[in-house]
Amino acid sequence: MRIAADRLLGLALIGLAAFIAVQSLQLQVPFSYEPVGPKAFPLGLAALLAVLSLVLVFKPGEDGEWPAPALALRLLGVLGLLLAYALLFTRLGFMPSSFLVVAALARLFGASWPKALVTGVLLAAGSDVLFTAGLDIGLPGGTWLADIL
């Protein structure tokens, strides 16, 4: 059963890689930021995903066991939090959404409230400094304040 599941997952991931490749080829930018351009990163990731998916199709793993129900619920919680992060990222902005998701992830995996809150603050602030000051990448500030004001 597991071998069939690995192969089906591999085929689904190949389809996802093809979708990513097609979407990245349709990127239209007014000018190139670098000699390679902005299409190279998603195309490279799509190619890597396709190659690793082929490994799942042609050399599936050995039969394994499903995770314990508690771990499966945690994994679903992680998936839900990442989906919420993607949905809230531009609305709330980078700092608040990162803080909330990191703190929730820390709590999900057993951190106390103080540790989860400190971790959320440090990771959100540290990654904001890394992106804005270190890499000179602008991050969304959020539109929620514009709705209030």
mmCIF file of N, CA and C in Angstrom:
data_model
loop_
_atom_site.group_PDB
_atom_site.id
_atom_site.type_symbol
_atom_site.label_atom_id
_atom_site.label_comp_id
_atom_site.label_asym_id
_atom_site.label_seq_id
_atom_site.Cartn_x
_atom_site.Cartn_y
_atom_site.Cartn_z
ATOM 1 N N MET A 1 0.830 -1.197 0.000
ATOM 2 C CA MET A 1 0.000 0.000 0.000
ATOM 3 C C MET A 1 0.870 1.255 0.000
ATOM 4 N N ARG A 2 1.927 1.235 0.786
ATOM 5 C CA ARG A 2 2.802 2.397 0.898
ATOM 6 C C ARG A 2 3.500 2.683 -0.424
ATOM 7 N N ILE A 3 3.900 1.625 -1.125
ATOM 8 C CA ILE A 3 4.605 1.807 -2.395
ATOM 9 C C ILE A 3 3.695 2.518 -3.394
ATOM 10 N N ALA A 4 2.434 2.114 -3.443
ATOM 11 C CA ALA A 4 1.493 2.765 -4.343
ATOM 12 C C ALA A 4 1.289 4.221 -3.925
ATOM 13 N N ALA A 5 1.224 4.474 -2.612
ATOM 14 C CA ALA A 5 1.036 5.843 -2.127
ATOM 15 C C ALA A 5 2.235 6.707 -2.500
ATOM 16 N N ASP A 6 3.450 6.180 -2.374
ATOM 17 C CA ASP A 6 4.646 6.937 -2.753
ATOM 18 C C ASP A 6 4.633 7.269 -4.240
ATOM 19 N N ARG A 7 4.241 6.301 -5.050
ATOM 20 C CA ARG A 7 4.216 6.539 -6.494
ATOM 21 C C ARG A 7 3.140 7.550 -6.872
ATOM 22 N N LEU A 8 1.978 7.465 -6.245
ATOM 23 C CA LEU A 8 0.918 8.436 -6.516
ATOM 24 C C LEU A 8 1.348 9.838 -6.088
ATOM 25 N N LEU A 9 1.983 9.934 -4.928
ATOM 26 C CA LEU A 9 2.482 11.231 -4.474
ATOM 27 C C LEU A 9 3.533 11.758 -5.442
ATOM 28 N N GLY A 10 4.422 10.899 -5.911
ATOM 29 C CA GLY A 10 5.435 11.312 -6.876
ATOM 30 C C GLY A 10 4.817 11.847 -8.158
ATOM 31 N N LEU A 11 3.783 11.171 -8.643
ATOM 32 C CA LEU A 11 3.114 11.642 -9.857
ATOM 33 C C LEU A 11 2.407 12.989 -9.620
ATOM 34 N N ALA A 12 1.779 13.130 -8.456
ATOM 35 C CA ALA A 12 1.114 14.398 -8.139
ATOM 36 C C ALA A 12 2.139 15.527 -8.044
ATOM 37 N N LEU A 13 3.299 15.247 -7.461
ATOM 38 C CA LEU A 13 4.334 16.273 -7.336
ATOM 39 C C LEU A 13 4.953 16.626 -8.689
ATOM 40 N N ILE A 14 5.022 15.669 -9.586
ATOM 41 C CA ILE A 14 5.486 15.975 -10.948
ATOM 42 C C ILE A 14 4.497 16.925 -11.621
ATOM 43 N N GLY A 15 3.219 16.687 -11.412
ATOM 44 C CA GLY A 15 2.213 17.604 -11.933
ATOM 45 C C GLY A 15 2.348 18.992 -11.338
ATOM 46 N N LEU A 16 2.615 19.071 -10.031
ATOM 47 C CA LEU A 16 2.832 20.367 -9.385
ATOM 48 C C LEU A 16 4.067 21.052 -9.951
ATOM 49 N N ALA A 17 5.133 20.295 -10.175
ATOM 50 C CA ALA A 17 6.346 20.866 -10.747
ATOM 51 C C ALA A 17 6.088 21.416 -12.146
ATOM 52 N N ALA A 18 5.303 20.695 -12.932
ATOM 53 C CA ALA A 18 4.966 21.184 -14.274
ATOM 54 C C ALA A 18 4.140 22.465 -14.192
ATOM 55 N N PHE A 19 3.197 22.516 -13.262
ATOM 56 C CA PHE A 19 2.390 23.718 -13.079
ATOM 57 C C PHE A 19 3.260 24.908 -12.686
ATOM 58 N N ILE A 20 4.194 24.693 -11.759
ATOM 59 C CA ILE A 20 5.101 25.768 -11.323
ATOM 60 C C ILE A 20 5.955 26.232 -12.502
ATOM 61 N N ALA A 21 6.448 25.301 -13.295
ATOM 62 C CA ALA A 21 7.289 25.667 -14.444
ATOM 63 C C ALA A 21 6.507 26.497 -15.455
ATOM 64 N N VAL A 22 5.285 26.083 -15.743
ATOM 65 C CA VAL A 22 4.468 26.827 -16.710
ATOM 66 C C VAL A 22 4.167 28.229 -16.175
ATOM 67 N N GLN A 23 3.819 28.327 -14.900
ATOM 68 C CA GLN A 23 3.509 29.626 -14.318
ATOM 69 C C GLN A 23 4.737 30.532 -14.285
ATOM 70 N N SER A 24 5.894 29.976 -13.994
ATOM 71 C CA SER A 24 7.094 30.807 -13.939
ATOM 72 C C SER A 24 7.530 31.256 -15.328
ATOM 73 N N LEU A 25 7.250 30.460 -16.348
ATOM 74 C CA LEU A 25 7.581 30.882 -17.709
ATOM 75 C C LEU A 25 6.694 32.032 -18.182
ATOM 76 N N GLN A 26 5.550 32.188 -17.547
ATOM 77 C CA GLN A 26 4.637 33.260 -17.914
ATOM 78 C C GLN A 26 4.891 34.552 -17.150
ATOM 79 N N LEU A 27 5.894 34.559 -16.284
ATOM 80 C CA LEU A 27 6.228 35.784 -15.559
ATOM 81 C C LEU A 27 6.669 36.861 -16.542
ATOM 82 N N GLN A 28 6.069 38.010 -16.428
ATOM 83 C CA GLN A 28 6.442 39.141 -17.272
ATOM 84 C C GLN A 28 7.003 40.239 -16.374
ATOM 85 N N VAL A 29 8.250 40.579 -16.570
ATOM 86 C CA VAL A 29 8.869 41.656 -15.801
ATOM 87 C C VAL A 29 9.336 42.731 -16.776
ATOM 88 N N PRO A 30 9.198 44.012 -16.382
ATOM 89 C CA PRO A 30 9.565 45.084 -17.306
ATOM 90 C C PRO A 30 11.057 45.133 -17.606
ATOM 91 N N PHE A 31 11.872 44.714 -16.649
ATOM 92 C CA PHE A 31 13.309 44.691 -16.883
ATOM 93 C C PHE A 31 13.904 43.588 -16.024
ATOM 94 N N SER A 32 15.065 43.158 -16.373
ATOM 95 C CA SER A 32 15.708 42.078 -15.646
ATOM 96 C C SER A 32 16.501 42.630 -14.473
ATOM 97 N N TYR A 33 16.297 42.030 -13.320
ATOM 98 C CA TYR A 33 17.010 42.455 -12.123
ATOM 99 C C TYR A 33 18.454 41.960 -12.146
ATOM 100 N N GLU A 34 18.636 40.799 -12.694
ATOM 101 C CA GLU A 34 19.948 40.169 -12.732
ATOM 102 C C GLU A 34 20.129 39.560 -14.120
ATOM 103 N N PRO A 35 21.334 39.133 -14.434
ATOM 104 C CA PRO A 35 21.522 38.491 -15.743
ATOM 105 C C PRO A 35 20.635 37.252 -15.924
ATOM 106 N N VAL A 36 20.386 36.536 -14.850
ATOM 107 C CA VAL A 36 19.580 35.321 -14.951
ATOM 108 C C VAL A 36 18.096 35.666 -15.022
ATOM 109 N N GLY A 37 17.653 36.671 -14.286
ATOM 110 C CA GLY A 37 16.256 37.076 -14.290
ATOM 111 C C GLY A 37 15.459 36.386 -13.208
ATOM 112 N N PRO A 38 14.224 36.844 -12.975
ATOM 113 C CA PRO A 38 13.417 36.310 -11.888
ATOM 114 C C PRO A 38 12.777 34.958 -12.182
ATOM 115 N N LYS A 39 12.869 34.472 -13.402
ATOM 116 C CA LYS A 39 12.276 33.187 -13.742
ATOM 117 C C LYS A 39 13.151 32.016 -13.306
ATOM 118 N N ALA A 40 14.413 32.256 -13.086
ATOM 119 C CA ALA A 40 15.345 31.165 -12.833
ATOM 120 C C ALA A 40 15.060 30.440 -11.518
ATOM 121 N N PHE A 41 14.728 31.163 -10.468
ATOM 122 C CA PHE A 41 14.519 30.522 -9.162
ATOM 123 C C PHE A 41 13.323 29.572 -9.175
ATOM 124 N N PRO A 42 12.126 30.010 -9.606
ATOM 125 C CA PRO A 42 11.020 29.044 -9.621
ATOM 126 C C PRO A 42 11.234 27.909 -10.626
ATOM 127 N N LEU A 43 11.899 28.185 -11.734
ATOM 128 C CA LEU A 43 12.187 27.099 -12.673
ATOM 129 C C LEU A 43 13.153 26.085 -12.068
ATOM 130 N N GLY A 44 14.152 26.571 -11.369
ATOM 131 C CA GLY A 44 15.093 25.669 -10.699
ATOM 132 C C GLY A 44 14.409 24.826 -9.638
ATOM 133 N N LEU A 45 13.515 25.454 -8.863
ATOM 134 C CA LEU A 45 12.783 24.692 -7.854
ATOM 135 C C LEU A 45 11.849 23.667 -8.498
ATOM 136 N N ALA A 46 11.227 24.038 -9.599
ATOM 137 C CA ALA A 46 10.355 23.088 -10.298
ATOM 138 C C ALA A 46 11.156 21.901 -10.819
ATOM 139 N N ALA A 47 12.332 22.168 -11.362
ATOM 140 C CA ALA A 47 13.177 21.077 -11.862
ATOM 141 C C ALA A 47 13.625 20.167 -10.719
ATOM 142 N N LEU A 48 14.022 20.762 -9.587
ATOM 143 C CA LEU A 48 14.429 19.967 -8.431
ATOM 144 C C LEU A 48 13.262 19.132 -7.918
ATOM 145 N N LEU A 49 12.075 19.725 -7.841
ATOM 146 C CA LEU A 49 10.890 18.990 -7.403
ATOM 147 C C LEU A 49 10.584 17.839 -8.345
ATOM 148 N N ALA A 50 10.709 18.062 -9.641
ATOM 149 C CA ALA A 50 10.439 17.004 -10.619
ATOM 150 C C ALA A 50 11.429 15.852 -10.475
ATOM 151 N N VAL A 51 12.710 16.174 -10.301
ATOM 152 C CA VAL A 51 13.725 15.119 -10.165
ATOM 153 C C VAL A 51 13.488 14.305 -8.898
ATOM 154 N N LEU A 52 13.219 14.977 -7.788
ATOM 155 C CA LEU A 52 12.988 14.253 -6.543
ATOM 156 C C LEU A 52 11.680 13.462 -6.584
ATOM 157 N N SER A 53 10.705 13.961 -7.320
ATOM 158 C CA SER A 53 9.449 13.224 -7.483
ATOM 159 C C SER A 53 9.657 11.969 -8.305
ATOM 160 N N LEU A 54 10.533 12.039 -9.298
ATOM 161 C CA LEU A 54 10.849 10.841 -10.082
ATOM 162 C C LEU A 54 11.475 9.759 -9.211
ATOM 163 N N VAL A 55 12.243 10.179 -8.212
ATOM 164 C CA VAL A 55 12.805 9.204 -7.279
ATOM 165 C C VAL A 55 11.678 8.481 -6.541
ATOM 166 N N LEU A 56 10.659 9.225 -6.114
ATOM 167 C CA LEU A 56 9.519 8.588 -5.447
ATOM 168 C C LEU A 56 8.788 7.620 -6.369
ATOM 169 N N VAL A 57 8.698 7.967 -7.637
ATOM 170 C CA VAL A 57 7.969 7.107 -8.569
ATOM 171 C C VAL A 57 8.749 5.827 -8.855
ATOM 172 N N PHE A 58 10.045 5.948 -9.121
ATOM 173 C CA PHE A 58 10.822 4.788 -9.546
ATOM 174 C C PHE A 58 11.501 4.037 -8.411
ATOM 175 N N LYS A 59 11.656 4.678 -7.255
ATOM 176 C CA LYS A 59 12.273 3.985 -6.128
ATOM 177 C C LYS A 59 11.529 4.369 -4.845
ATOM 178 N N PRO A 60 10.310 3.868 -4.689
ATOM 179 C CA PRO A 60 9.542 4.229 -3.508
ATOM 180 C C PRO A 60 10.172 3.660 -2.241
ATOM 181 N N GLY A 61 9.837 4.269 -1.135
ATOM 182 C CA GLY A 61 10.380 3.813 0.144
ATOM 183 C C GLY A 61 9.773 2.489 0.574
ATOM 184 N N GLU A 62 10.355 1.927 1.614
ATOM 185 C CA GLU A 62 9.839 0.676 2.146
ATOM 186 C C GLU A 62 8.529 0.951 2.873
ATOM 187 N N ASP A 63 7.782 -0.122 3.074
ATOM 188 C CA ASP A 63 6.536 0.025 3.803
ATOM 189 C C ASP A 63 6.813 0.625 5.169
ATOM 190 N N GLY A 64 6.035 1.591 5.528
ATOM 191 C CA GLY A 64 6.183 2.230 6.826
ATOM 192 C C GLY A 64 4.854 2.242 7.532
ATOM 193 N N GLU A 65 4.828 2.929 8.648
ATOM 194 C CA GLU A 65 3.607 3.036 9.416
ATOM 195 C C GLU A 65 3.159 4.486 9.428
ATOM 196 N N TRP A 66 1.858 4.676 9.523
ATOM 197 C CA TRP A 66 1.324 6.021 9.641
ATOM 198 C C TRP A 66 1.746 6.603 10.968
ATOM 199 N N PRO A 67 1.897 7.917 11.036
ATOM 200 C CA PRO A 67 2.259 8.517 12.316
ATOM 201 C C PRO A 67 1.138 8.335 13.337
ATOM 202 N N ALA A 68 1.508 8.424 14.586
ATOM 203 C CA ALA A 68 0.524 8.332 15.666
ATOM 204 C C ALA A 68 -0.518 9.440 15.489
ATOM 205 N N PRO A 69 -1.736 9.216 15.940
ATOM 206 C CA PRO A 69 -2.781 10.229 15.746
ATOM 207 C C PRO A 69 -2.413 11.618 16.295
ATOM 208 N N ALA A 70 -1.734 11.674 17.411
ATOM 209 C CA ALA A 70 -1.350 12.976 17.981
ATOM 210 C C ALA A 70 -0.381 13.699 17.043
ATOM 211 N N LEU A 71 0.581 12.977 16.505
ATOM 212 C CA LEU A 71 1.536 13.587 15.574
ATOM 213 C C LEU A 71 0.847 13.981 14.270
ATOM 214 N N ALA A 72 -0.072 13.153 13.803
ATOM 215 C CA ALA A 72 -0.803 13.485 12.576
ATOM 216 C C ALA A 72 -1.611 14.771 12.759
ATOM 217 N N LEU A 73 -2.212 14.949 13.924
ATOM 218 C CA LEU A 73 -2.952 16.190 14.197
ATOM 219 C C LEU A 73 -2.018 17.393 14.247
ATOM 220 N N ARG A 74 -0.833 17.212 14.815
ATOM 221 C CA ARG A 74 0.145 18.306 14.829
ATOM 222 C C ARG A 74 0.571 18.685 13.413
ATOM 223 N N LEU A 75 0.791 17.675 12.586
ATOM 224 C CA LEU A 75 1.181 17.940 11.206
ATOM 225 C C LEU A 75 0.074 18.657 10.445
ATOM 226 N N LEU A 76 -1.161 18.277 10.681
ATOM 227 C CA LEU A 76 -2.284 18.997 10.068
ATOM 228 C C LEU A 76 -2.362 20.423 10.602
ATOM 229 N N GLY A 77 -2.030 20.595 11.886
ATOM 230 C CA GLY A 77 -1.990 21.935 12.463
ATOM 231 C C GLY A 77 -0.931 22.797 11.798
ATOM 232 N N VAL A 78 0.237 22.214 11.526
ATOM 233 C CA VAL A 78 1.295 22.944 10.830
ATOM 234 C C VAL A 78 0.821 23.355 9.440
ATOM 235 N N LEU A 79 0.180 22.436 8.742
ATOM 236 C CA LEU A 79 -0.341 22.748 7.412
ATOM 237 C C LEU A 79 -1.367 23.883 7.479
ATOM 238 N N GLY A 80 -2.252 23.842 8.461
ATOM 239 C CA GLY A 80 -3.242 24.902 8.632
ATOM 240 C C GLY A 80 -2.608 26.240 8.953
ATOM 241 N N LEU A 81 -1.585 26.231 9.807
ATOM 242 C CA LEU A 81 -0.895 27.471 10.152
ATOM 243 C C LEU A 81 -0.164 28.057 8.950
ATOM 244 N N LEU A 82 0.445 27.213 8.127
ATOM 245 C CA LEU A 82 1.120 27.715 6.935
ATOM 246 C C LEU A 82 0.133 28.284 5.927
ATOM 247 N N LEU A 83 -1.035 27.669 5.831
ATOM 248 C CA LEU A 83 -2.080 28.211 4.964
ATOM 249 C C LEU A 83 -2.564 29.564 5.495
ATOM 250 N N ALA A 84 -2.767 29.652 6.805
ATOM 251 C CA ALA A 84 -3.173 30.924 7.410
ATOM 252 C C ALA A 84 -2.109 31.994 7.193
ATOM 253 N N TYR A 85 -0.843 31.610 7.288
ATOM 254 C CA TYR A 85 0.256 32.556 7.068
ATOM 255 C C TYR A 85 0.221 33.100 5.648
ATOM 256 N N ALA A 86 -0.007 32.208 4.694
ATOM 257 C CA ALA A 86 -0.068 32.651 3.294
ATOM 258 C C ALA A 86 -1.247 33.590 3.070
ATOM 259 N N LEU A 87 -2.364 33.336 3.737
ATOM 260 C CA LEU A 87 -3.542 34.179 3.556
ATOM 261 C C LEU A 87 -3.431 35.518 4.278
ATOM 262 N N LEU A 88 -2.730 35.543 5.411
ATOM 263 C CA LEU A 88 -2.654 36.758 6.221
ATOM 264 C C LEU A 88 -1.424 37.614 5.938
ATOM 265 N N PHE A 89 -0.482 37.088 5.173
ATOM 266 C CA PHE A 89 0.809 37.742 4.986
ATOM 267 C C PHE A 89 0.683 39.176 4.482
ATOM 268 N N THR A 90 -0.068 39.396 3.429
ATOM 269 C CA THR A 90 -0.174 40.756 2.888
ATOM 270 C C THR A 90 -1.173 41.593 3.669
ATOM 271 N N ARG A 91 -2.199 40.967 4.232
ATOM 272 C CA ARG A 91 -3.218 41.726 4.976
ATOM 273 C C ARG A 91 -2.669 42.248 6.304
ATOM 274 N N LEU A 92 -2.049 41.370 7.085
ATOM 275 C CA LEU A 92 -1.504 41.788 8.378
ATOM 276 C C LEU A 92 -0.112 42.383 8.263
ATOM 277 N N GLY A 93 0.630 41.969 7.273
ATOM 278 C CA GLY A 93 2.014 42.390 7.135
ATOM 279 C C GLY A 93 2.949 41.293 7.608
ATOM 280 N N PHE A 94 4.218 41.471 7.300
ATOM 281 C CA PHE A 94 5.208 40.436 7.602
ATOM 282 C C PHE A 94 5.382 40.219 9.104
ATOM 283 N N MET A 95 5.608 41.302 9.842
ATOM 284 C CA MET A 95 5.912 41.169 11.268
ATOM 285 C C MET A 95 4.770 40.535 12.070
ATOM 286 N N PRO A 96 3.548 41.061 12.008
ATOM 287 C CA PRO A 96 2.488 40.451 12.822
ATOM 288 C C PRO A 96 2.159 39.019 12.416
ATOM 289 N N SER A 97 2.084 38.756 11.109
ATOM 290 C CA SER A 97 1.738 37.399 10.682
ATOM 291 C C SER A 97 2.855 36.416 11.036
ATOM 292 N N SER A 98 4.110 36.820 10.894
ATOM 293 C CA SER A 98 5.222 35.938 11.263
ATOM 294 C C SER A 98 5.228 35.674 12.756
ATOM 295 N N PHE A 99 4.997 36.713 13.541
ATOM 296 C CA PHE A 99 4.945 36.546 14.995
ATOM 297 C C PHE A 99 3.856 35.554 15.385
ATOM 298 N N LEU A 100 2.662 35.735 14.849
ATOM 299 C CA LEU A 100 1.540 34.869 15.216
ATOM 300 C C LEU A 100 1.786 33.418 14.819
ATOM 301 N N VAL A 101 2.286 33.204 13.622
ATOM 302 C CA VAL A 101 2.487 31.832 13.148
ATOM 303 C C VAL A 101 3.627 31.150 13.896
ATOM 304 N N VAL A 102 4.718 31.860 14.128
ATOM 305 C CA VAL A 102 5.839 31.241 14.845
ATOM 306 C C VAL A 102 5.442 30.930 16.281
ATOM 307 N N ALA A 103 4.740 31.838 16.944
ATOM 308 C CA ALA A 103 4.298 31.582 18.313
ATOM 309 C C ALA A 103 3.326 30.401 18.350
ATOM 310 N N ALA A 104 2.414 30.329 17.393
ATOM 311 C CA ALA A 104 1.472 29.211 17.352
ATOM 312 C C ALA A 104 2.188 27.887 17.070
ATOM 313 N N LEU A 105 3.178 27.908 16.184
ATOM 314 C CA LEU A 105 3.947 26.691 15.915
ATOM 315 C C LEU A 105 4.719 26.241 17.146
ATOM 316 N N ALA A 106 5.292 27.190 17.860
ATOM 317 C CA ALA A 106 6.020 26.849 19.084
ATOM 318 C C ALA A 106 5.080 26.228 20.114
ATOM 319 N N ARG A 107 3.892 26.797 20.277
ATOM 320 C CA ARG A 107 2.902 26.239 21.213
ATOM 321 C C ARG A 107 2.445 24.858 20.753
ATOM 322 N N LEU A 108 2.275 24.701 19.461
ATOM 323 C CA LEU A 108 1.821 23.424 18.915
ATOM 324 C C LEU A 108 2.782 22.293 19.262
ATOM 325 N N PHE A 109 4.060 22.616 19.318
ATOM 326 C CA PHE A 109 5.064 21.588 19.609
ATOM 327 C C PHE A 109 5.574 21.646 21.042
ATOM 328 N N GLY A 110 4.764 22.239 21.929
ATOM 329 C CA GLY A 110 5.023 22.075 23.361
ATOM 330 C C GLY A 110 5.745 23.191 24.078
ATOM 331 N N ALA A 111 6.020 24.302 23.447
ATOM 332 C CA ALA A 111 6.685 25.401 24.141
ATOM 333 C C ALA A 111 5.696 26.072 25.093
ATOM 334 N N SER A 112 6.215 26.604 26.190
ATOM 335 C CA SER A 112 5.359 27.350 27.106
ATOM 336 C C SER A 112 4.988 28.678 26.455
ATOM 337 N N TRP A 113 3.961 29.345 27.010
ATOM 338 C CA TRP A 113 3.531 30.622 26.440
ATOM 339 C C TRP A 113 4.653 31.649 26.403
ATOM 340 N N PRO A 114 5.401 31.834 27.509
ATOM 341 C CA PRO A 114 6.490 32.831 27.435
ATOM 342 C C PRO A 114 7.537 32.497 26.378
ATOM 343 N N LYS A 115 7.925 31.231 26.297
ATOM 344 C CA LYS A 115 8.923 30.837 25.297
ATOM 345 C C LYS A 115 8.379 31.005 23.881
ATOM 346 N N ALA A 116 7.115 30.655 23.669
ATOM 347 C CA ALA A 116 6.514 30.792 22.341
ATOM 348 C C ALA A 116 6.444 32.258 21.928
ATOM 349 N N LEU A 117 6.060 33.136 22.859
ATOM 350 C CA LEU A 117 5.957 34.561 22.525
ATOM 351 C C LEU A 117 7.324 35.178 22.253
ATOM 352 N N VAL A 118 8.319 34.822 23.067
ATOM 353 C CA VAL A 118 9.672 35.345 22.851
ATOM 354 C C VAL A 118 10.224 34.832 21.522
ATOM 355 N N THR A 119 9.995 33.561 21.228
ATOM 356 C CA THR A 119 10.453 32.994 19.956
ATOM 357 C C THR A 119 9.791 33.705 18.783
ATOM 358 N N GLY A 120 8.495 33.959 18.883
ATOM 359 C CA GLY A 120 7.789 34.663 17.818
ATOM 360 C C GLY A 120 8.331 36.059 17.590
ATOM 361 N N VAL A 121 8.588 36.780 18.675
ATOM 362 C CA VAL A 121 9.119 38.141 18.551
ATOM 363 C C VAL A 121 10.514 38.116 17.943
ATOM 364 N N LEU A 122 11.382 37.249 18.471
ATOM 365 C CA LEU A 122 12.760 37.212 17.986
ATOM 366 C C LEU A 122 12.857 36.776 16.521
ATOM 367 N N LEU A 123 12.097 35.762 16.146
ATOM 368 C CA LEU A 123 12.166 35.306 14.751
ATOM 369 C C LEU A 123 11.547 36.319 13.791
ATOM 370 N N ALA A 124 10.433 36.921 14.182
ATOM 371 C CA ALA A 124 9.809 37.912 13.297
ATOM 372 C C ALA A 124 10.714 39.128 13.140
ATOM 373 N N ALA A 125 11.231 39.636 14.252
ATOM 374 C CA ALA A 125 12.084 40.823 14.183
ATOM 375 C C ALA A 125 13.417 40.509 13.503
ATOM 376 N N GLY A 126 14.005 39.373 13.844
ATOM 377 C CA GLY A 126 15.288 39.012 13.247
ATOM 378 C C GLY A 126 15.196 38.788 11.753
ATOM 379 N N SER A 127 14.161 38.101 11.316
ATOM 380 C CA SER A 127 14.024 37.877 9.874
ATOM 381 C C SER A 127 13.654 39.161 9.144
ATOM 382 N N ASP A 128 12.924 40.071 9.806
ATOM 383 C CA ASP A 128 12.628 41.361 9.188
ATOM 384 C C ASP A 128 13.911 42.155 8.970
ATOM 385 N N VAL A 129 14.774 42.166 9.967
ATOM 386 C CA VAL A 129 16.061 42.860 9.827
ATOM 387 C C VAL A 129 16.904 42.194 8.745
ATOM 388 N N LEU A 130 16.911 40.871 8.719
ATOM 389 C CA LEU A 130 17.686 40.155 7.707
ATOM 390 C C LEU A 130 17.216 40.506 6.300
ATOM 391 N N PHE A 131 15.900 40.497 6.083
ATOM 392 C CA PHE A 131 15.379 40.789 4.748
ATOM 393 C C PHE A 131 15.538 42.257 4.373
ATOM 394 N N THR A 132 15.183 43.166 5.276
ATOM 395 C CA THR A 132 15.191 44.585 4.910
ATOM 396 C C THR A 132 16.589 45.179 4.911
ATOM 397 N N ALA A 133 17.371 44.920 5.950
ATOM 398 C CA ALA A 133 18.706 45.519 6.039
ATOM 399 C C ALA A 133 19.760 44.666 5.329
ATOM 400 N N GLY A 134 19.695 43.364 5.551
ATOM 401 C CA GLY A 134 20.722 42.499 4.985
ATOM 402 C C GLY A 134 20.564 42.242 3.506
ATOM 403 N N LEU A 135 19.338 41.995 3.066
ATOM 404 C CA LEU A 135 19.101 41.645 1.669
ATOM 405 C C LEU A 135 18.443 42.765 0.871
ATOM 406 N N ASP A 136 18.071 43.827 1.529
ATOM 407 C CA ASP A 136 17.431 44.986 0.890
ATOM 408 C C ASP A 136 16.157 44.580 0.141
ATOM 409 N N ILE A 137 15.344 43.764 0.826
ATOM 410 C CA ILE A 137 14.075 43.306 0.271
ATOM 411 C C ILE A 137 12.955 43.936 1.079
ATOM 412 N N GLY A 138 12.046 44.607 0.407
ATOM 413 C CA GLY A 138 10.910 45.204 1.093
ATOM 414 C C GLY A 138 9.853 44.163 1.418
ATOM 415 N N LEU A 139 9.348 44.213 2.627
ATOM 416 C CA LEU A 139 8.321 43.286 3.066
ATOM 417 C C LEU A 139 7.017 44.035 3.282
ATOM 418 N N PRO A 140 5.881 43.365 3.094
ATOM 419 C CA PRO A 140 4.601 44.074 3.246
ATOM 420 C C PRO A 140 4.376 44.526 4.684
ATOM 421 N N GLY A 141 3.866 45.734 4.802
ATOM 422 C CA GLY A 141 3.542 46.274 6.127
ATOM 423 C C GLY A 141 2.132 45.944 6.546
ATOM 424 N N GLY A 142 1.321 45.500 5.634
ATOM 425 C CA GLY A 142 -0.049 45.130 5.951
ATOM 426 C C GLY A 142 -1.029 46.226 5.602
ATOM 427 N N THR A 143 -2.237 45.803 5.320
ATOM 428 C CA THR A 143 -3.288 46.765 4.979
ATOM 429 C C THR A 143 -4.304 46.927 6.102
ATOM 430 N N TRP A 144 -4.111 46.223 7.220
ATOM 431 C CA TRP A 144 -5.094 46.271 8.294
ATOM 432 C C TRP A 144 -5.156 47.631 8.962
ATOM 433 N N LEU A 145 -4.067 48.359 9.027
ATOM 434 C CA LEU A 145 -4.108 49.701 9.608
ATOM 435 C C LEU A 145 -4.853 50.667 8.703
ATOM 436 N N ALA A 146 -4.749 50.493 7.406
ATOM 437 C CA ALA A 146 -5.462 51.361 6.462
ATOM 438 C C ALA A 146 -6.972 51.181 6.608
ATOM 439 N N ASP A 147 -7.397 49.958 6.948
ATOM 440 C CA ASP A 147 -8.824 49.724 7.136
ATOM 441 C C ASP A 147 -9.346 50.401 8.409
ATOM 442 N N ILE A 148 -8.495 50.482 9.433
ATOM 443 C CA ILE A 148 -8.911 51.091 10.699
ATOM 444 C C ILE A 148 -8.906 52.603 10.592
ATOM 445 N N LEU A 149 -7.885 53.160 9.949
ATOM 446 C CA LEU A 149 -7.753 54.608 9.868
ATOM 447 C C LEU A 149 -8.572 55.212 8.821
#
